[in-house]
Amino acid sequence: MKLAIYPGTFDPVTNGHLDILKRAASVFGTVYIAVAQNMHKNPLFTTEERIAMIQNCTSQYPNVKIDQFKGLAVEYARKVGASVIIRGLRAISDFDYEFQMALMNRHMNDNIDTVFFMPHEDYTYLSSSTVREIVRFGGNVSEFVPEIVKNELIRKLRSDE
Ligand code: COA
């Protein structure tokens, strides 16, 4: 059974990510959600908080594991014995960046392929930063993130109101 990793910053995880995960978990034997300790992005949530939220939303999948990584995704994939990197393609605007990253990753390790899933069309315009922004300005994100993520966003972003 093939092992795949699904890397991302997940700051926070959204229904779009979970949609990709559901599809990937039905195709691969095991999927590692690999939470990047991505300091360039200066995440709102700590790595531990991001992992806790993902754990809460993925307990129904026996073949999904959650981990964190630093450095190159291909290196992490090699370390855990994965032969596939999962990525989501939301719109054509994702393509250039994803194409470049997939080819560079393959250049670094030809044994690891990138497999793309398209999320449900309801989520094509969704991103973690959009969700953060909506909550920051008092909007409702119920249709974009699980309840627990919504509550965590409100706790973080509106605590000084
Ligand atoms: N649903 C909703 N949102 C989605 C989504 C989906 N299906 N897929 C992506 N997004 C959003 C993300 O939430 C993120 O939003 P944000 O920028 O507003 O926070 C945005 O789209 C970009 O997502 P993604 O491309 O997955 O970036 P990321 O920051 O989450 O993850 C890494 C990028 C960490 C996977 C990548 O940089 C990496 O592998 N880094 C390690 C170093 C490395 O190996 N680099 C590659 C060398 S070629």
PDB file of C-alpha atoms and ligand atoms in Angstrom:
ATOM      1  CA  MET A   1       0.000   0.000   0.000  1.00  0.00           C
ATOM      2  CA  LYS A   2       1.439   3.358  -0.993  1.00  0.00           C
ATOM      3  CA  LEU A   3       2.372   5.935   1.576  1.00  0.00           C
ATOM      4  CA  ALA A   4       1.813   9.606   0.725  1.00  0.00           C
ATOM      5  CA  ILE A   5       2.519  12.894   2.469  1.00  0.00           C
ATOM      6  CA  TYR A   6       0.262  15.942   2.292  1.00  0.00           C
ATOM      7  CA  PRO A   7       2.493  18.899   3.241  1.00  0.00           C
ATOM      8  CA  GLY A   8       1.281  22.402   3.988  1.00  0.00           C
ATOM      9  CA  THR A   9       1.291  25.202   6.510  1.00  0.00           C
ATOM     10  CA  PHE A  10      -2.372  24.616   7.494  1.00  0.00           C
ATOM     11  CA  ASP A  11      -2.674  27.969   9.291  1.00  0.00           C
ATOM     12  CA  PRO A  12      -5.408  26.904   9.917  1.00  0.00           C
ATOM     13  CA  VAL A  13      -6.718  23.762   8.222  1.00  0.00           C
ATOM     14  CA  THR A  14      -9.822  24.510   6.125  1.00  0.00           C
ATOM     15  CA  ASN A  15     -12.635  22.457   4.607  1.00  0.00           C
ATOM     16  CA  GLY A  16     -10.713  22.724   1.327  1.00  0.00           C
ATOM     17  CA  HIS A  17      -7.697  20.937   2.820  1.00  0.00           C
ATOM     18  CA  LEU A  18     -10.003  18.348   4.400  1.00  0.00           C
ATOM     19  CA  ASP A  19     -11.679  17.774   1.044  1.00  0.00           C
ATOM     20  CA  ILE A  20      -8.292  17.011  -0.540  1.00  0.00           C
ATOM     21  CA  LEU A  21      -7.404  14.781   2.405  1.00  0.00           C
ATOM     22  CA  LYS A  22     -10.628  12.766   2.104  1.00  0.00           C
ATOM     23  CA  ARG A  23      -9.902  12.086  -1.567  1.00  0.00           C
ATOM     24  CA  ALA A  24      -6.260  11.211  -0.908  1.00  0.00           C
ATOM     25  CA  ALA A  25      -7.096   8.921   2.031  1.00  0.00           C
ATOM     26  CA  SER A  26      -9.401   6.902  -0.230  1.00  0.00           C
ATOM     27  CA  VAL A  27      -6.607   6.366  -2.765  1.00  0.00           C
ATOM     28  CA  PHE A  28      -3.470   5.816  -0.669  1.00  0.00           C
ATOM     29  CA  GLY A  29      -2.766   3.254   2.049  1.00  0.00           C
ATOM     30  CA  THR A  30      -1.490   5.851   4.508  1.00  0.00           C
ATOM     31  CA  VAL A  31      -1.440   9.644   4.314  1.00  0.00           C
ATOM     32  CA  TYR A  32       0.816  11.713   6.550  1.00  0.00           C
ATOM     33  CA  ILE A  33      -0.384  15.277   6.953  1.00  0.00           C
ATOM     34  CA  ALA A  34       2.960  17.044   7.241  1.00  0.00           C
ATOM     35  CA  VAL A  35       2.634  20.391   8.989  1.00  0.00           C
ATOM     36  CA  ALA A  36       5.441  22.689   7.859  1.00  0.00           C
ATOM     37  CA  GLN A  37       7.195  24.704  10.525  1.00  0.00           C
ATOM     38  CA  ASN A  38       7.091  27.461   7.923  1.00  0.00           C
ATOM     39  CA  MET A  39       8.722  30.459   9.515  1.00  0.00           C
ATOM     40  CA  HIS A  40       8.618  32.515   6.288  1.00  0.00           C
ATOM     41  CA  LYS A  41       4.881  32.670   6.607  1.00  0.00           C
ATOM     42  CA  ASN A  42       4.959  33.796  10.245  1.00  0.00           C
ATOM     43  CA  PRO A  43       1.955  31.597  11.123  1.00  0.00           C
ATOM     44  CA  LEU A  44      -0.857  32.806  13.361  1.00  0.00           C
ATOM     45  CA  PHE A  45      -1.053  29.409  15.099  1.00  0.00           C
ATOM     46  CA  THR A  46       1.900  27.528  16.595  1.00  0.00           C
ATOM     47  CA  THR A  47       2.788  24.179  15.053  1.00  0.00           C
ATOM     48  CA  GLU A  48       1.251  22.412  18.068  1.00  0.00           C
ATOM     49  CA  GLU A  49      -2.005  24.367  17.718  1.00  0.00           C
ATOM     50  CA  ARG A  50      -2.209  23.605  13.992  1.00  0.00           C
ATOM     51  CA  ILE A  51      -1.600  19.908  14.661  1.00  0.00           C
ATOM     52  CA  ALA A  52      -4.209  19.796  17.444  1.00  0.00           C
ATOM     53  CA  MET A  53      -6.856  21.314  15.148  1.00  0.00           C
ATOM     54  CA  ILE A  54      -6.041  18.833  12.367  1.00  0.00           C
ATOM     55  CA  GLN A  55      -6.152  15.923  14.826  1.00  0.00           C
ATOM     56  CA  ASN A  56      -9.570  17.019  15.932  1.00  0.00           C
ATOM     57  CA  CYS A  57     -10.921  17.128  12.371  1.00  0.00           C
ATOM     58  CA  THR A  58      -9.404  13.901  11.013  1.00  0.00           C
ATOM     59  CA  SER A  59     -10.047  11.292  13.715  1.00  0.00           C
ATOM     60  CA  GLN A  60     -12.500   9.476  11.407  1.00  0.00           C
ATOM     61  CA  TYR A  61      -9.650   8.405   9.066  1.00  0.00           C
ATOM     62  CA  PRO A  62      -7.735   5.385  10.432  1.00  0.00           C
ATOM     63  CA  ASN A  63      -5.098   5.704   7.699  1.00  0.00           C
ATOM     64  CA  VAL A  64      -4.268   9.387   8.288  1.00  0.00           C
ATOM     65  CA  LYS A  65      -1.374  10.379  10.543  1.00  0.00           C
ATOM     66  CA  ILE A  66      -0.252  13.857  11.527  1.00  0.00           C
ATOM     67  CA  ASP A  67       3.324  14.977  11.830  1.00  0.00           C
ATOM     68  CA  GLN A  68       5.455  18.102  11.484  1.00  0.00           C
ATOM     69  CA  PHE A  69       8.543  18.756   9.399  1.00  0.00           C
ATOM     70  CA  LYS A  70      11.287  21.276   8.854  1.00  0.00           C
ATOM     71  CA  GLY A  71      13.305  21.651   5.666  1.00  0.00           C
ATOM     72  CA  LEU A  72      12.591  20.026   2.317  1.00  0.00           C
ATOM     73  CA  ALA A  73       9.336  18.132   1.725  1.00  0.00           C
ATOM     74  CA  VAL A  74      11.128  15.512  -0.416  1.00  0.00           C
ATOM     75  CA  GLU A  75      13.584  14.849   2.409  1.00  0.00           C
ATOM     76  CA  TYR A  76      10.743  14.398   4.849  1.00  0.00           C
ATOM     77  CA  ALA A  77       8.951  12.074   2.378  1.00  0.00           C
ATOM     78  CA  ARG A  78      12.099   9.978   1.976  1.00  0.00           C
ATOM     79  CA  LYS A  79      12.557   9.797   5.734  1.00  0.00           C
ATOM     80  CA  VAL A  80       9.065   8.392   6.374  1.00  0.00           C
ATOM     81  CA  GLY A  81       9.198   6.094   3.331  1.00  0.00           C
ATOM     82  CA  ALA A  82       6.611   7.948   1.223  1.00  0.00           C
ATOM     83  CA  SER A  83       6.707   7.802  -2.570  1.00  0.00           C
ATOM     84  CA  VAL A  84       4.029  10.438  -3.194  1.00  0.00           C
ATOM     85  CA  ILE A  85       3.536  14.108  -2.320  1.00  0.00           C
ATOM     86  CA  ILE A  86      -0.088  15.210  -2.430  1.00  0.00           C
ATOM     87  CA  ARG A  87      -0.987  18.719  -3.479  1.00  0.00           C
ATOM     88  CA  GLY A  88      -4.295  20.433  -4.180  1.00  0.00           C
ATOM     89  CA  LEU A  89      -4.976  22.356  -7.383  1.00  0.00           C
ATOM     90  CA  ARG A  90      -7.730  24.850  -6.735  1.00  0.00           C
ATOM     91  CA  ALA A  91      -7.554  26.905  -9.901  1.00  0.00           C
ATOM     92  CA  ILE A  92      -5.358  27.511 -12.900  1.00  0.00           C
ATOM     93  CA  SER A  93      -3.580  30.220 -10.884  1.00  0.00           C
ATOM     94  CA  ASP A  94      -2.122  27.487  -8.641  1.00  0.00           C
ATOM     95  CA  PHE A  95      -0.645  25.695 -11.623  1.00  0.00           C
ATOM     96  CA  ASP A  96       2.594  27.649 -12.303  1.00  0.00           C
ATOM     97  CA  TYR A  97       3.774  27.471  -8.725  1.00  0.00           C
ATOM     98  CA  GLU A  98       2.764  23.827  -8.301  1.00  0.00           C
ATOM     99  CA  PHE A  99       4.344  22.819 -11.623  1.00  0.00           C
ATOM    100  CA  GLN A 100       7.628  24.439 -10.642  1.00  0.00           C
ATOM    101  CA  MET A 101       7.588  22.878  -7.181  1.00  0.00           C
ATOM    102  CA  ALA A 102       6.667  19.399  -8.494  1.00  0.00           C
ATOM    103  CA  LEU A 103       9.461  19.438 -11.087  1.00  0.00           C
ATOM    104  CA  MET A 104      12.010  20.749  -8.619  1.00  0.00           C
ATOM    105  CA  ASN A 105      11.004  18.107  -6.084  1.00  0.00           C
ATOM    106  CA  ARG A 106      11.309  15.421  -8.750  1.00  0.00           C
ATOM    107  CA  HIS A 107      14.697  16.789  -9.732  1.00  0.00           C
ATOM    108  CA  MET A 108      15.802  16.410  -6.124  1.00  0.00           C
ATOM    109  CA  ASN A 109      14.323  12.922  -5.757  1.00  0.00           C
ATOM    110  CA  ASP A 110      13.103  11.050  -8.817  1.00  0.00           C
ATOM    111  CA  ASN A 111      11.548   8.310  -6.675  1.00  0.00           C
ATOM    112  CA  ILE A 112       8.925  10.679  -5.322  1.00  0.00           C
ATOM    113  CA  ASP A 113       6.009  11.820  -7.483  1.00  0.00           C
ATOM    114  CA  THR A 114       3.586  14.663  -6.873  1.00  0.00           C
ATOM    115  CA  VAL A 115      -0.077  13.724  -7.239  1.00  0.00           C
ATOM    116  CA  PHE A 116      -2.675  16.498  -7.573  1.00  0.00           C
ATOM    117  CA  PHE A 117      -6.274  16.420  -6.397  1.00  0.00           C
ATOM    118  CA  MET A 118      -8.891  19.038  -7.266  1.00  0.00           C
ATOM    119  CA  PRO A 119     -10.990  20.140  -4.294  1.00  0.00           C
ATOM    120  CA  HIS A 120     -14.763  20.448  -4.541  1.00  0.00           C
ATOM    121  CA  GLU A 121     -15.645  23.567  -6.558  1.00  0.00           C
ATOM    122  CA  ASP A 122     -17.083  25.220  -3.435  1.00  0.00           C
ATOM    123  CA  TYR A 123     -13.519  25.556  -2.154  1.00  0.00           C
ATOM    124  CA  THR A 124     -11.664  26.797  -5.224  1.00  0.00           C
ATOM    125  CA  TYR A 125     -11.402  30.347  -3.886  1.00  0.00           C
ATOM    126  CA  LEU A 126     -10.685  29.368  -0.292  1.00  0.00           C
ATOM    127  CA  SER A 127      -7.376  29.928   1.497  1.00  0.00           C
ATOM    128  CA  SER A 128      -6.231  30.047   5.103  1.00  0.00           C
ATOM    129  CA  SER A 129      -5.390  33.746   4.901  1.00  0.00           C
ATOM    130  CA  THR A 130      -8.852  34.610   3.531  1.00  0.00           C
ATOM    131  CA  VAL A 131     -10.438  32.772   6.434  1.00  0.00           C
ATOM    132  CA  ARG A 132      -8.188  34.572   8.938  1.00  0.00           C
ATOM    133  CA  GLU A 133      -9.087  37.908   7.395  1.00  0.00           C
ATOM    134  CA  ILE A 134     -12.843  37.254   7.460  1.00  0.00           C
ATOM    135  CA  VAL A 135     -12.701  36.333  11.153  1.00  0.00           C
ATOM    136  CA  ARG A 136     -10.458  39.299  11.985  1.00  0.00           C
ATOM    137  CA  PHE A 137     -13.107  41.656  10.607  1.00  0.00           C
ATOM    138  CA  GLY A 138     -16.038  39.924  12.255  1.00  0.00           C
ATOM    139  CA  GLY A 139     -17.330  37.802   9.360  1.00  0.00           C
ATOM    140  CA  ASN A 140     -18.709  34.269   9.507  1.00  0.00           C
ATOM    141  CA  VAL A 141     -16.550  31.381   8.279  1.00  0.00           C
ATOM    142  CA  SER A 142     -18.847  28.504   9.278  1.00  0.00           C
ATOM    143  CA  GLU A 143     -19.055  27.122   5.748  1.00  0.00           C
ATOM    144  CA  PHE A 144     -15.280  27.181   5.236  1.00  0.00           C
ATOM    145  CA  VAL A 145     -13.806  25.623   8.384  1.00  0.00           C
ATOM    146  CA  PRO A 146     -14.879  23.064  11.001  1.00  0.00           C
ATOM    147  CA  GLU A 147     -16.523  24.454  14.155  1.00  0.00           C
ATOM    148  CA  ILE A 148     -13.458  23.876  16.326  1.00  0.00           C
ATOM    149  CA  VAL A 149     -11.230  25.807  13.892  1.00  0.00           C
ATOM    150  CA  LYS A 150     -13.734  28.655  13.781  1.00  0.00           C
ATOM    151  CA  ASN A 151     -13.696  28.852  17.580  1.00  0.00           C
ATOM    152  CA  GLU A 152      -9.895  28.826  17.707  1.00  0.00           C
ATOM    153  CA  LEU A 153      -9.767  31.633  15.134  1.00  0.00           C
ATOM    154  CA  ILE A 154     -12.200  33.721  17.139  1.00  0.00           C
ATOM    155  CA  ARG A 155     -10.234  33.071  20.328  1.00  0.00           C
ATOM    156  CA  LYS A 156      -6.959  34.175  18.694  1.00  0.00           C
ATOM    157  CA  LEU A 157      -8.145  37.052  16.579  1.00  0.00           C
ATOM    158  CA  ARG A 158     -10.867  38.637  18.635  1.00  0.00           C
ATOM    159  CA  SER A 159      -9.511  38.114  22.146  1.00  0.00           C
ATOM    160  CA  ASP A 160      -8.712  41.815  22.606  1.00  0.00           C
ATOM    161  CA  GLU A 161     -12.160  43.050  21.551  1.00  0.00           C
TER     162      GLU A 161
HETATM  163  N1  COA B   1      -8.215  24.379   0.345  1.00  0.00           N
HETATM  164  C1  COA B   1      -8.078  25.559   0.926  1.00  0.00           C
HETATM  165  N2  COA B   1      -6.947  26.257   0.926  1.00  0.00           N
HETATM  166  C2  COA B   1      -5.901  25.721   0.282  1.00  0.00           C
HETATM  167  C3  COA B   1      -5.973  24.480  -0.364  1.00  0.00           C
HETATM  168  C4  COA B   1      -7.198  23.793  -0.317  1.00  0.00           C
HETATM  169  N3  COA B   1      -7.375  22.628  -0.894  1.00  0.00           N
HETATM  170  N4  COA B   1      -4.782  24.225  -0.916  1.00  0.00           N
HETATM  171  C5  COA B   1      -3.993  25.257  -0.617  1.00  0.00           C
HETATM  172  N5  COA B   1      -4.667  26.157   0.092  1.00  0.00           N
HETATM  173  C6  COA B   1      -4.205  27.456   0.598  1.00  0.00           C
HETATM  174  C7  COA B   1      -3.374  27.330   1.825  1.00  0.00           C
HETATM  175  O1  COA B   1      -4.168  27.396   2.979  1.00  0.00           O
HETATM  176  C8  COA B   1      -2.480  28.521   1.716  1.00  0.00           C
HETATM  177  O2  COA B   1      -3.183  29.654   2.151  1.00  0.00           O
HETATM  178  P1  COA B   1      -2.434  30.944   2.668  1.00  0.00           P
HETATM  179  O3  COA B   1      -1.292  31.240   1.754  1.00  0.00           O
HETATM  180  O4  COA B   1      -3.497  31.947   2.616  1.00  0.00           O
HETATM  181  O5  COA B   1      -1.975  30.625   4.059  1.00  0.00           O
HETATM  182  C9  COA B   1      -2.268  28.688   0.224  1.00  0.00           C
HETATM  183  O6  COA B   1      -3.345  28.018  -0.381  1.00  0.00           O
HETATM  184  C10 COA B   1      -0.996  28.097  -0.266  1.00  0.00           C
HETATM  185  O7  COA B   1      -1.006  26.747   0.107  1.00  0.00           O
HETATM  186  P2  COA B   1       0.222  25.830  -0.153  1.00  0.00           P
HETATM  187  O8  COA B   1       0.750  26.021  -1.513  1.00  0.00           O
HETATM  188  O9  COA B   1      -0.134  24.460   0.289  1.00  0.00           O
HETATM  189  O10 COA B   1       1.292  26.475   0.748  1.00  0.00           O
HETATM  190  P3  COA B   1       1.592  26.142   2.156  1.00  0.00           P
HETATM  191  O11 COA B   1       2.280  27.318   2.707  1.00  0.00           O
HETATM  192  O12 COA B   1       0.418  25.665   2.898  1.00  0.00           O
HETATM  193  O13 COA B   1       2.618  24.913   1.998  1.00  0.00           O
HETATM  194  C11 COA B   1       4.717  23.901   1.556  1.00  0.00           C
HETATM  195  C12 COA B   1       3.751  24.993   1.172  1.00  0.00           C
HETATM  196  C13 COA B   1       5.073  23.966   3.017  1.00  0.00           C
HETATM  197  C14 COA B   1       4.095  22.552   1.277  1.00  0.00           C
HETATM  198  C15 COA B   1       5.948  24.062   0.658  1.00  0.00           C
HETATM  199  O14 COA B   1       6.397  25.377   0.751  1.00  0.00           O
HETATM  200  C16 COA B   1       7.054  23.122   1.076  1.00  0.00           C
HETATM  201  O15 COA B   1       7.040  21.971   0.720  1.00  0.00           O
HETATM  202  N6  COA B   1       8.008  23.672   1.829  1.00  0.00           N
HETATM  203  C17 COA B   1       9.143  22.913   2.330  1.00  0.00           C
HETATM  204  C18 COA B   1      10.406  23.329   1.576  1.00  0.00           C
HETATM  205  C19 COA B   1      10.376  22.685   0.235  1.00  0.00           C
HETATM  206  O16 COA B   1      10.484  21.495   0.090  1.00  0.00           O
HETATM  207  N7  COA B   1      10.210  23.531  -0.782  1.00  0.00           N
HETATM  208  C20 COA B   1      10.049  23.101  -2.112  1.00  0.00           C
HETATM  209  C21 COA B   1      11.335  23.209  -2.851  1.00  0.00           C
HETATM  210  S1  COA B   1      11.004  23.054  -4.572  1.00  0.00           S
END
